[in-house]
CSV table of C-alpha atoms in Angstrom, one decimal:
chain,number,residue,atom,x,y,z
A,1,MET,CA,65.3,82.1,64.6
A,2,LEU,CA,67.5,78.6,64.2
A,3,ASP,CA,68.0,80.0,60.4
A,4,ILE,CA,69.0,82.9,61.1
A,5,LEU,CA,71.4,81.3,63.1
A,6,GLU,CA,72.5,79.5,60.4
A,7,LYS,CA,72.4,82.0,58.0
A,8,TYR,CA,75.1,84.2,59.7
A,9,ASN,CA,78.5,83.0,61.6
A,10,ILE,CA,78.0,84.4,64.9
A,11,LEU,CA,80.5,82.3,66.1
A,12,GLU,CA,82.9,84.2,64.0
A,13,ALA,CA,81.7,87.6,65.5
A,14,PHE,CA,82.2,86.7,68.6
A,15,TRP,CA,85.3,85.3,67.8
A,16,MET,CA,86.6,88.8,66.6
A,17,THR,CA,85.1,90.2,69.8
A,18,ILE,CA,87.4,88.0,71.6
A,19,ARG,CA,90.6,89.1,69.6
A,20,LEU,CA,89.5,92.6,70.2
A,21,THR,CA,89.4,92.2,73.7
A,22,PHE,CA,92.8,90.0,73.9
A,23,PHE,CA,95.0,92.1,71.8
A,24,SER,CA,93.7,95.1,73.4
A,25,ALA,CA,93.9,94.0,76.7
A,26,ILE,CA,97.7,92.9,76.6
A,27,GLY,CA,98.5,96.7,75.2
A,28,ALA,CA,96.2,98.4,78.0
A,29,LEU,CA,97.9,96.4,80.7
A,30,VAL,CA,101.6,97.4,79.2
A,31,ILE,CA,100.6,100.8,78.8
A,32,GLY,CA,98.9,101.1,81.9
A,33,THR,CA,101.6,99.4,83.8
A,34,VAL,CA,104.0,102.2,82.3
A,35,LEU,CA,101.4,104.7,83.2
A,36,ALA,CA,100.9,103.7,87.3
A,37,ILE,CA,104.7,103.5,87.1
A,38,MET,CA,105.0,107.0,86.2
A,39,ARG,CA,102.1,108.2,88.4
A,40,VAL,CA,104.1,106.9,91.2
A,41,SER,CA,107.5,107.5,90.3
A,42,PRO,CA,110.0,110.3,92.1
A,43,VAL,CA,109.7,112.2,88.7
A,44,ALA,CA,107.4,115.2,88.7
A,45,VAL,CA,107.5,115.6,85.1
A,46,LEU,CA,106.4,112.0,84.6
A,47,ARG,CA,104.1,112.1,87.3
A,48,ARG,CA,102.7,115.3,86.1
A,49,LEU,CA,102.2,113.5,82.5
A,50,GLY,CA,100.9,110.0,83.8
A,51,ALA,CA,98.2,112.5,85.4
A,52,PHE,CA,97.5,114.2,82.3
A,53,TYR,CA,97.1,111.1,80.1
A,54,VAL,CA,94.5,109.3,82.6
A,55,ASN,CA,92.3,112.7,83.0
A,56,ILE,CA,92.0,113.4,79.1
A,57,VAL,CA,91.8,109.3,78.1
A,58,ARG,CA,89.3,108.4,80.7
A,59,ASN,CA,87.2,111.4,80.1
A,60,THR,CA,86.8,110.9,76.2
A,61,PRO,CA,84.2,108.9,75.2
A,62,LEU,CA,85.7,105.8,73.7
A,63,THR,CA,83.3,106.6,70.6
A,64,LEU,CA,85.3,109.6,69.9
A,65,ILE,CA,88.8,107.9,70.4
A,66,MET,CA,87.6,105.4,68.0
A,67,PHE,CA,86.9,107.6,65.3
A,68,PHE,CA,90.0,109.8,66.1
A,69,SER,CA,92.3,106.6,65.5
A,70,LEU,CA,91.2,105.4,62.1
A,71,ALA,CA,89.5,108.3,60.7
A,72,GLY,CA,91.7,111.0,62.5
A,73,VAL,CA,95.2,109.2,62.7
A,74,GLY,CA,94.7,106.1,60.2
A,75,ILE,CA,93.6,107.9,57.1
A,76,VAL,CA,93.7,111.9,57.8
A,77,LEU,CA,97.4,111.5,58.8
A,78,GLU,CA,97.7,108.5,56.8
A,79,VAL,CA,99.5,106.6,59.4
A,80,SER,CA,98.9,102.8,58.4
A,81,LEU,CA,99.1,99.7,60.6
A,82,VAL,CA,98.8,97.6,57.6
A,83,ASP,CA,100.8,96.5,54.4
A,84,PRO,CA,98.6,98.7,52.0
A,85,SER,CA,99.0,96.5,49.2
A,86,SER,CA,97.3,93.3,50.8
A,87,PRO,CA,94.2,92.3,49.7
A,88,THR,CA,92.4,92.6,53.4
A,89,SER,CA,94.0,95.9,53.9
A,90,LEU,CA,90.8,98.2,54.6
A,91,ARG,CA,89.6,95.4,57.1
A,92,ASP,CA,92.7,94.7,59.2
A,93,ASN,CA,93.2,98.4,59.2
A,94,ALA,CA,90.4,99.2,61.0
A,95,ILE,CA,90.6,96.0,63.1
A,96,ARG,CA,94.2,97.2,64.1
A,97,TRP,CA,93.2,101.0,64.4
A,98,ALA,CA,90.6,99.3,66.9
A,99,ILE,CA,92.8,97.2,69.4
A,100,VAL,CA,94.9,100.5,69.3
A,101,ALA,CA,91.9,102.8,70.3
A,102,LEU,CA,90.7,100.0,72.9
A,103,ALA,CA,94.3,99.7,74.5
A,104,VAL,CA,95.2,103.2,74.7
A,105,TYR,CA,91.7,103.8,76.3
A,106,HIS,CA,91.5,101.0,78.9
A,107,ALA,CA,95.1,101.7,79.9
A,108,ALA,CA,93.7,104.5,81.6
A,109,PHE,CA,91.8,102.6,83.9
A,110,VAL,CA,94.5,99.9,83.7
A,111,CYS,CA,96.6,102.7,85.6
A,112,GLU,CA,94.5,103.4,88.3
A,113,ALA,CA,93.5,100.0,89.0
A,114,ILE,CA,97.3,99.4,89.6
A,115,ARG,CA,97.6,102.6,91.6
A,116,SER,CA,95.4,101.5,93.7
A,117,GLY,CA,97.3,98.6,93.9
A,118,PHE,CA,100.3,100.4,94.9
A,119,ASN,CA,98.2,101.9,97.7
A,120,THR,CA,97.8,98.5,99.3
A,121,VAL,CA,101.8,98.4,99.6
A,122,PRO,CA,102.7,99.6,103.0
A,123,LEU,CA,105.6,102.1,102.5
A,124,GLY,CA,107.7,100.2,104.6
A,125,GLN,CA,108.2,97.6,101.7
A,126,ALA,CA,109.6,100.4,99.6
A,127,GLU,CA,112.1,101.2,102.5
A,128,ALA,CA,113.2,97.8,103.2
A,129,ALA,CA,113.8,97.1,99.4
A,130,ARG,CA,115.6,100.4,99.1
A,131,SER,CA,117.6,99.5,102.4
A,132,ILE,CA,119.0,96.4,101.2
A,133,GLY,CA,120.5,98.0,98.1
A,134,LEU,CA,117.8,97.7,95.3
A,135,THR,CA,117.8,100.4,92.7
A,136,PHE,CA,114.5,102.0,92.3
A,137,GLY,CA,114.0,100.1,89.2
A,138,GLN,CA,114.8,96.6,91.2
A,139,SER,CA,112.5,97.7,94.0
A,140,LEU,CA,109.7,98.3,91.6
A,141,ARG,CA,110.0,95.0,89.6
A,142,GLU,CA,110.8,92.8,92.5
A,143,VAL,CA,109.1,94.0,95.7
A,144,ILE,CA,106.7,96.6,94.7
A,145,LEU,CA,104.7,95.5,91.2
A,146,PRO,CA,104.5,91.7,92.4
A,147,GLN,CA,102.3,93.0,95.6
A,148,ALA,CA,100.7,96.2,93.5
A,149,PHE,CA,99.7,93.9,91.0
A,150,ARG,CA,97.9,91.4,93.7
A,151,GLY,CA,96.0,94.3,95.1
A,152,ALA,CA,95.1,95.2,91.8
A,153,ILE,CA,93.5,92.1,90.7
A,154,ALA,CA,90.0,92.6,91.4
A,155,PRO,CA,89.6,95.9,89.8
A,156,LEU,CA,91.6,94.8,86.9
A,157,GLY,CA,89.0,92.3,86.2
A,158,SER,CA,86.6,94.9,86.2
A,159,VAL,CA,88.2,96.6,84.0
A,160,LEU,CA,88.9,93.7,81.8
A,161,ILE,CA,84.9,93.0,81.4
A,162,ALA,CA,84.6,96.5,80.9
A,163,LEU,CA,86.9,96.2,77.8
A,164,THR,CA,85.1,93.2,76.6
A,165,LYS,CA,81.9,95.0,76.3
A,166,ASN,CA,83.5,98.3,74.7
A,167,THR,CA,85.0,96.1,71.8
A,168,THR,CA,81.3,96.6,70.6
A,169,VAL,CA,82.4,100.4,69.8
A,170,ALA,CA,84.9,99.1,67.2
A,171,SER,CA,81.7,98.7,65.2
A,172,VAL,CA,81.6,102.2,64.6
A,173,ILE,CA,84.9,102.0,62.3
A,174,GLY,CA,83.5,99.1,60.7
A,175,VAL,CA,84.8,96.1,62.7
A,176,ALA,CA,82.7,92.8,62.4
A,177,GLU,CA,82.4,92.0,65.7
A,178,ALA,CA,79.4,90.5,67.6
A,179,SER,CA,77.8,93.8,67.8
A,180,ALA,CA,78.2,94.6,64.3
A,181,LEU,CA,76.7,91.6,63.2
A,182,MET,CA,73.8,91.8,65.3
A,183,LYS,CA,73.0,95.1,63.7
A,184,VAL,CA,73.3,93.5,60.2
A,185,ILE,CA,70.7,90.8,61.6
A,186,ILE,CA,68.1,93.2,62.6
A,187,GLU,CA,68.5,95.1,59.5
A,188,ASN,CA,68.1,92.3,57.3
A,189,GLU,CA,66.2,90.0,59.2
A,190,THR,CA,63.9,90.8,62.3
A,191,ALA,CA,64.7,93.3,65.1
A,192,SER,CA,63.1,90.4,67.7
A,193,VAL,CA,64.1,90.1,71.1
A,194,ALA,CA,65.3,86.6,70.4
A,195,VAL,CA,68.3,88.6,68.2
A,196,PHE,CA,69.3,90.4,71.0
A,197,LEU,CA,69.1,87.9,73.4
A,198,VAL,CA,71.4,85.5,71.3
A,199,PHE,CA,73.8,87.9,71.9
A,200,ALA,CA,73.6,89.2,75.4
A,201,LEU,CA,74.0,85.8,76.1
A,202,GLY,CA,77.3,85.4,74.1
A,203,PHE,CA,78.3,88.8,76.1
A,204,VAL,CA,77.6,87.2,79.2
A,205,ILE,CA,79.3,83.9,78.6
A,206,LEU,CA,82.5,85.8,77.7
A,207,THR,CA,82.4,87.9,81.0
A,208,LEU,CA,80.8,85.9,83.8
A,209,PRO,CA,83.8,83.7,83.8
A,210,VAL,CA,86.4,86.2,83.7
A,211,GLY,CA,85.0,88.0,86.9
A,212,VAL,CA,84.4,84.2,88.6
A,213,PHE,CA,88.0,83.7,87.6
A,214,PHE,CA,89.3,87.2,88.5
A,215,THR,CA,87.4,87.3,92.0
A,216,SER,CA,89.0,83.5,92.9
A,217,LEU,CA,92.5,84.9,91.8
A,218,SER,CA,92.7,87.6,93.8
A,219,ARG,CA,91.5,85.7,96.8
A,220,ARG,CA,94.3,83.4,95.6
A,221,LEU,CA,97.0,85.5,95.4
A,222,ALA,CA,95.9,87.8,98.2
A,223,VAL,CA,99.2,89.2,99.9
A,224,LYS,CA,98.7,88.4,103.4
A,225,ARG,CA,99.8,90.8,106.1
B,1,MET,CA,137.1,110.9,130.4
B,2,ASP,CA,140.2,112.3,129.1
B,3,ASP,CA,142.0,109.8,132.2
B,4,VAL,CA,140.7,106.7,130.6
B,5,ASN,CA,143.7,104.3,129.6
B,6,PRO,CA,142.2,103.1,126.1
B,7,ASP,CA,144.5,99.7,126.7
B,8,THR,CA,143.3,98.9,130.2
B,9,ALA,CA,139.7,100.3,130.0
B,10,ALA,CA,137.0,97.3,130.3
B,11,PRO,CA,134.8,97.2,127.3
B,12,SER,CA,131.6,99.0,129.8
B,13,ASP,CA,133.5,102.2,130.3
B,14,ARG,CA,135.1,102.4,127.2
B,15,THR,CA,134.6,105.6,125.8
B,16,PRO,CA,135.9,106.2,122.2
B,17,ASP,CA,134.6,109.8,121.6
B,18,PRO,CA,135.9,110.7,119.2
B,19,PRO,CA,136.3,107.2,117.6
B,20,ARG,CA,140.3,106.9,115.9
B,21,ASP,CA,139.0,104.8,113.5
B,22,PRO,CA,135.3,106.2,112.2
B,23,MET,CA,132.6,104.2,110.1
B,24,VAL,CA,130.0,106.6,110.4
B,25,VAL,CA,130.3,110.1,110.6
B,26,ILE,CA,127.3,112.9,111.3
B,27,ASP,CA,128.4,116.3,110.9
B,28,GLY,CA,126.1,119.4,111.4
B,29,VAL,CA,123.0,117.6,110.6
B,30,ASN,CA,119.7,119.8,110.6
B,31,LYS,CA,116.0,118.6,109.2
B,32,HIS,CA,113.0,119.8,110.0
B,33,PHE,CA,109.5,118.5,109.6
B,34,GLY,CA,107.3,121.5,108.6
B,35,ASP,CA,107.8,124.0,111.8
B,36,LEU,CA,109.2,121.2,113.8
B,37,HIS,CA,112.8,121.1,113.9
B,38,VAL,CA,113.8,117.3,114.3
B,39,LEU,CA,117.3,117.3,114.2
B,40,ARG,CA,119.4,120.4,115.4
B,41,ASP,CA,123.0,120.6,114.8
B,42,ILE,CA,123.6,116.7,115.4
B,43,ASN,CA,127.4,115.6,115.2
B,44,LEU,CA,128.1,112.3,116.4
B,45,THR,CA,131.1,109.7,115.2
B,46,VAL,CA,130.7,105.9,115.5
B,47,GLY,CA,133.7,103.9,115.5
B,48,LYS,CA,134.4,100.8,113.9
B,49,GLY,CA,133.1,98.3,115.8
B,50,GLU,CA,131.3,100.3,118.3
B,51,VAL,CA,128.0,99.6,119.4
B,52,VAL,CA,126.0,102.9,120.2
B,53,VAL,CA,122.2,103.0,121.8
B,54,VAL,CA,120.4,106.0,121.1
B,55,LEU,CA,117.7,106.4,123.7
B,56,GLY,CA,115.3,109.2,124.1
B,57,PRO,CA,111.8,110.1,124.7
B,58,SER,CA,109.6,109.7,121.3
B,59,GLY,CA,109.8,112.7,119.3
B,60,SER,CA,113.1,113.1,120.5
B,61,GLY,CA,114.6,112.8,117.1
B,62,LYS,CA,116.1,109.4,117.2
B,63,SER,CA,114.4,107.5,114.5
B,64,THR,CA,115.2,110.3,112.2
B,65,LEU,CA,118.3,110.4,112.8
B,66,CYS,CA,118.9,106.6,112.2
B,67,ARG,CA,116.8,106.7,109.3
B,68,ALA,CA,118.6,109.4,107.7
B,69,ILE,CA,122.1,107.3,108.2
B,70,ASN,CA,121.0,105.7,105.0
B,71,ARG,CA,118.9,108.4,103.4
B,72,LEU,CA,115.6,106.8,104.1
B,73,GLU,CA,115.1,110.5,105.3
B,74,THR,CA,117.1,113.3,103.3
B,75,ILE,CA,118.8,116.2,105.6
B,76,GLU,CA,118.7,119.8,104.9
B,77,SER,CA,122.0,120.5,105.9
B,78,GLY,CA,125.4,119.1,107.0
B,79,THR,CA,127.0,115.5,106.2
B,80,ILE,CA,126.5,112.0,106.7
B,81,SER,CA,129.4,109.5,105.5
B,82,ILE,CA,129.9,105.7,106.2
B,83,ASP,CA,133.1,104.5,106.1
B,84,GLY,CA,134.9,107.6,104.4
B,85,THR,CA,131.9,107.8,101.7
B,86,ALA,CA,129.5,110.9,101.9
B,87,LEU,CA,126.0,110.0,101.3
B,88,PRO,CA,125.3,110.5,97.5
B,89,GLU,CA,122.1,111.7,96.1
B,90,GLU,CA,119.4,109.5,95.4
B,91,GLY,CA,120.6,106.7,92.2
B,92,LYS,CA,122.5,104.0,91.9
B,93,PRO,CA,126.0,105.0,93.9
B,94,LEU,CA,122.9,105.6,97.1
B,95,ALA,CA,121.9,101.9,96.1
B,96,GLN,CA,125.3,100.6,96.6
B,97,LEU,CA,126.0,102.1,99.7
B,98,ARG,CA,122.7,101.0,101.1
B,99,ALA,CA,123.7,97.9,100.3
B,100,ASP,CA,126.7,98.3,103.1
B,101,VAL,CA,124.1,99.8,106.0
B,102,GLY,CA,121.9,96.9,107.5
B,103,MET,CA,118.5,98.1,108.6
B,104,VAL,CA,116.1,96.5,110.9
B,105,PHE,CA,112.8,98.4,111.4
B,106,GLN,CA,110.1,98.5,113.8
B,107,SER,CA,107.6,96.9,111.9
B,108,PHE,CA,110.0,94.3,110.5
B,109,ASN,CA,109.2,95.1,106.9
B,110,LEU,CA,109.5,91.9,105.6
B,111,PHE,CA,108.5,91.2,101.8
B,112,ALA,CA,105.2,90.1,102.1
B,113,HIS,CA,104.9,88.1,98.9
B,114,LYS,CA,108.2,86.5,99.5
B,115,THR,CA,108.8,83.3,101.6
B,116,ILE,CA,111.1,83.7,104.2
B,117,ARG,CA,114.4,82.5,102.2
B,118,ASP,CA,113.4,84.4,99.2
B,119,ASN,CA,113.5,87.3,101.4
B,120,VAL,CA,117.1,86.6,102.7
B,121,THR,CA,118.6,85.9,99.3
B,122,LEU,CA,116.9,88.8,96.9
B,123,GLY,CA,119.7,91.1,97.8
B,124,PRO,CA,122.4,88.8,97.5
B,125,MET,CA,121.6,87.5,94.3
B,126,LYS,CA,119.9,91.4,92.8
B,127,VAL,CA,122.6,93.7,94.3
B,128,ARG,CA,125.7,91.3,95.3
B,129,LYS,CA,125.2,89.0,92.1
B,130,LYS,CA,125.4,86.0,94.1
B,131,SER,CA,124.1,82.6,92.2
B,132,LYS,CA,121.4,81.2,94.0
B,133,SER,CA,123.0,78.5,95.2
B,134,ASP,CA,125.5,80.5,97.1
B,135,ALA,CA,122.7,82.8,98.0
B,136,ASP,CA,120.4,80.1,99.3
B,137,GLN,CA,123.3,78.0,101.1
B,138,GLN,CA,124.1,81.7,102.9
B,139,ALA,CA,120.3,82.1,104.0
B,140,THR,CA,120.8,78.7,105.2
B,141,ASP,CA,123.1,79.3,107.7
B,142,LEU,CA,122.0,82.7,108.5
B,143,LEU,CA,118.1,81.8,109.2
B,144,LYS,CA,120.2,78.8,111.5
B,145,ARG,CA,122.0,81.5,113.5
B,146,VAL,CA,118.8,83.7,114.1
B,147,GLY,CA,116.9,80.4,115.1
B,148,VAL,CA,114.6,80.4,112.4
B,149,GLU,CA,115.7,77.9,110.0
B,150,ALA,CA,112.7,75.7,110.1
B,151,GLN,CA,110.3,78.5,108.7
B,152,ALA,CA,112.5,78.9,105.3
B,153,ASP,CA,109.7,77.9,103.1
B,154,LYS,CA,106.6,79.8,105.4
B,155,TYR,CA,105.8,83.8,104.4
B,156,PRO,CA,106.1,86.5,106.8
B,157,ALA,CA,102.7,86.5,108.2
B,158,GLN,CA,102.7,83.1,109.0
B,159,LEU,CA,105.8,83.8,111.5
B,160,SER,CA,105.6,85.4,114.8
B,161,GLY,CA,106.7,89.1,115.6
B,162,GLY,CA,109.9,88.2,117.1
B,163,GLN,CA,111.0,85.4,114.1
B,164,GLN,CA,109.8,87.7,111.7
B,165,GLN,CA,112.2,90.3,113.4
B,166,ARG,CA,115.0,87.8,113.3
B,167,VAL,CA,114.4,87.0,110.0
B,168,ALA,CA,114.7,90.9,108.8
B,169,ILE,CA,118.0,90.7,110.9
B,170,ALA,CA,119.3,87.7,108.9
B,171,ARG,CA,118.4,89.6,105.9
B,172,SER,CA,120.5,92.7,106.6
B,173,LEU,CA,123.3,90.3,107.6
B,174,ALA,CA,123.3,88.8,104.5
B,175,MET,CA,124.1,92.2,102.4
B,176,GLY,CA,127.6,91.7,104.5
B,177,PRO,CA,127.0,95.1,106.0
B,178,LYS,CA,129.8,97.4,107.5
B,179,VAL,CA,127.1,98.9,109.7
B,180,MET,CA,123.7,98.1,111.1
B,181,LEU,CA,120.9,100.5,111.8
B,182,PHE,CA,118.0,99.3,114.4
B,183,ASP,CA,115.3,101.5,114.7
B,184,GLU,CA,113.2,100.5,117.6
B,185,PRO,CA,113.5,96.6,116.5
B,186,THR,CA,111.5,95.3,119.6
B,187,SER,CA,109.2,98.0,120.0
B,188,ALA,CA,106.0,95.9,118.1
B,189,LEU,CA,107.0,92.9,119.8
B,190,ASP,CA,105.1,91.0,122.2
B,191,PRO,CA,107.0,91.4,125.5
B,192,GLU,CA,107.9,87.7,125.5
B,193,MET,CA,109.6,88.1,122.2
B,194,VAL,CA,111.6,90.9,122.7
B,195,ASN,CA,114.6,88.6,124.1
B,196,GLU,CA,114.5,86.5,121.3
B,197,VAL,CA,115.5,89.6,119.3
B,198,LEU,CA,117.6,91.0,121.6
B,199,ASP,CA,120.0,87.7,122.1
B,200,VAL,CA,120.5,88.0,118.5
B,201,MET,CA,121.5,92.0,118.7
B,202,VAL,CA,123.5,90.7,121.9
B,203,GLY,CA,125.4,88.1,119.6
B,204,LEU,CA,126.0,90.6,117.1
B,205,ALA,CA,127.3,93.4,118.8
B,206,LYS,CA,130.2,90.5,120.4
B,207,GLU,CA,131.1,89.6,117.2
B,208,GLY,CA,132.3,93.2,116.5
B,209,MET,CA,129.7,94.4,114.1
B,210,THR,CA,129.2,98.5,114.1
B,211,MET,CA,125.8,98.8,115.6
B,212,ILE,CA,123.3,102.0,115.8
B,213,VAL,CA,120.6,101.0,117.9
B,214,VAL,CA,117.5,103.0,118.7
B,215,THR,CA,115.5,101.5,121.1
B,216,HIS,CA,114.0,101.9,124.8
B,217,GLU,CA,115.7,98.7,125.6
B,218,MET,CA,117.7,100.0,128.8
B,219,GLY,CA,118.5,96.5,129.5
B,220,PHE,CA,120.0,95.8,126.1
B,221,ALA,CA,121.8,99.4,126.3
B,222,ARG,CA,123.4,98.2,129.5
B,223,LYS,CA,124.9,94.9,128.6
B,224,ALA,CA,125.5,95.7,124.7
B,225,ALA,CA,126.4,99.6,124.5
B,226,ASP,CA,129.5,100.6,124.1
B,227,ARG,CA,128.4,104.2,124.2
B,228,VAL,CA,124.7,105.6,125.1
B,229,VAL,CA,123.7,108.6,123.4
B,230,PHE,CA,121.0,110.5,124.6
B,231,MET,CA,118.3,113.0,122.5
B,232,ALA,CA,115.8,115.3,123.3
B,233,ASP,CA,114.0,117.9,121.4
B,234,GLY,CA,116.1,117.1,118.3
B,235,GLN,CA,119.4,117.3,120.1
B,236,ILE,CA,122.2,115.3,121.4
B,237,VAL,CA,121.8,116.0,125.2
B,238,GLU,CA,124.2,113.9,126.8
B,239,VAL,CA,126.6,110.8,125.5
B,240,GLY,CA,128.5,108.5,127.7
B,241,THR,CA,129.1,104.8,128.5
B,242,PRO,CA,126.2,103.2,129.9
B,243,GLN,CA,127.9,103.1,133.2
B,244,GLU,CA,127.9,106.2,133.6
B,245,PHE,CA,124.8,107.5,131.9
B,246,PHE,CA,122.4,105.2,133.9
B,247,THR,CA,124.2,105.6,137.4
B,248,HIS,CA,125.1,109.4,136.8
B,249,PRO,CA,123.2,111.4,134.4
B,250,LYS,CA,124.7,115.0,133.8
B,251,SER,CA,121.7,116.7,131.8
B,252,GLU,CA,118.4,117.6,133.8
B,253,ARG,CA,116.4,116.4,130.8
B,254,ALA,CA,118.2,113.0,131.2
B,255,LYS,CA,117.5,112.5,134.5
B,256,ASP,CA,114.0,113.5,134.2
B,257,PHE,CA,114.1,110.5,131.4
B,258,LEU,CA,115.4,107.8,133.4
B,259,GLY,CA,113.3,109.1,136.4
B,260,LYS,CA,110.2,108.0,134.7
B,261,ILE,CA,111.1,104.9,132.9
B,262,LEU,CA,113.3,103.2,135.6
B,263,THR,CA,110.9,103.3,138.4
B,264,HIS,CA,108.9,100.6,137.1
């Protein structure tokens, strides 16, 4: 087992997992917040668009979205996210499309988590914000969103954990993250339980602190009413 | 009413109806909640510096009327104007108008994630574009005035109901409002905290703030109101001075209402 660990760079594979998680989490948070605002906005068209996005994306397998991003949009429609002349363009293009797919997919879940956070904010908070003359945007920024995020921290933590594990799907478009390396090792060396355990442990090490952190954060930042 | 000489009339029996210098004009306002006709053809003019107390049984539409004045409730017909400006549609002009109309809610509605001081400075900084130091100074003065300056760095949930409501009043005052609306400001308070809020309100009334107060506090109505408006079933049934209304109510509906609440 040790010789396998020496032969393959497992840390680098997990580093890729972390990078995928980090960038797609930021993307998902931004898109998801915009979607959540759309879903609570007073404009019916925006509300419907937001709901449409969530219902379509949430109910599509991530593997399909991953394939569709790189193969459909990236290769067939020739939308490249990298400079095609760079020597690592193929690899980087796959990584970036994987991040896009992960962000787009998890945005739907982030949206629903934040929307549940909105529901923890009493209607009176918005009324008070409007009654001192804040515009819709200012009410959102200053009063509603800060409270909604605090109410959404725990479910957002769950989404982040799911996202971390879902980065393994990026291997279907050839991104060399942890699970891709595991498949390589199983292919080339041995399909032993030990190999599986090493990678499973790696994911536990990544996700367990996230869960602990978000739980304590949600307790610390809880809005007392 | 016609024989009252406005020059010699004491404040308690002043009946400025219609006031010569109107601040809030409500004209032919109607609203339904589903089948329920909550506001039926409401006409009311509130003069500058006038204190109008709206009384009536629950479900009479008095809270809805109060909330309609800064368009927290939309109306179906009629117009409401404040200091000569009709309420605009939702958008920036409405936000600007709301900044001039203070609102105090039954459930206080302090911003739960902000300190007491930040509750008071938010509007002045974001809407009136005051500097942080100016807004802080003003907040300190206002909090001192309502008697909660010692709590400035606490969060709303750490304060008693009476303290929270006084902060809510300070938050409204920080905007320099032309008129203040009070929607049952003491109904959610423990009895021993009612007076500390009413005292602040009486002080405001004495200083000449235009106030529309929906309340069940008859003592406040007697002490501070220029006029009492009695509502029932979505209609204004009776308007008069507190003196007239409490001693000689004209309508059966008002007699019945007063009979029920004043016997205890």
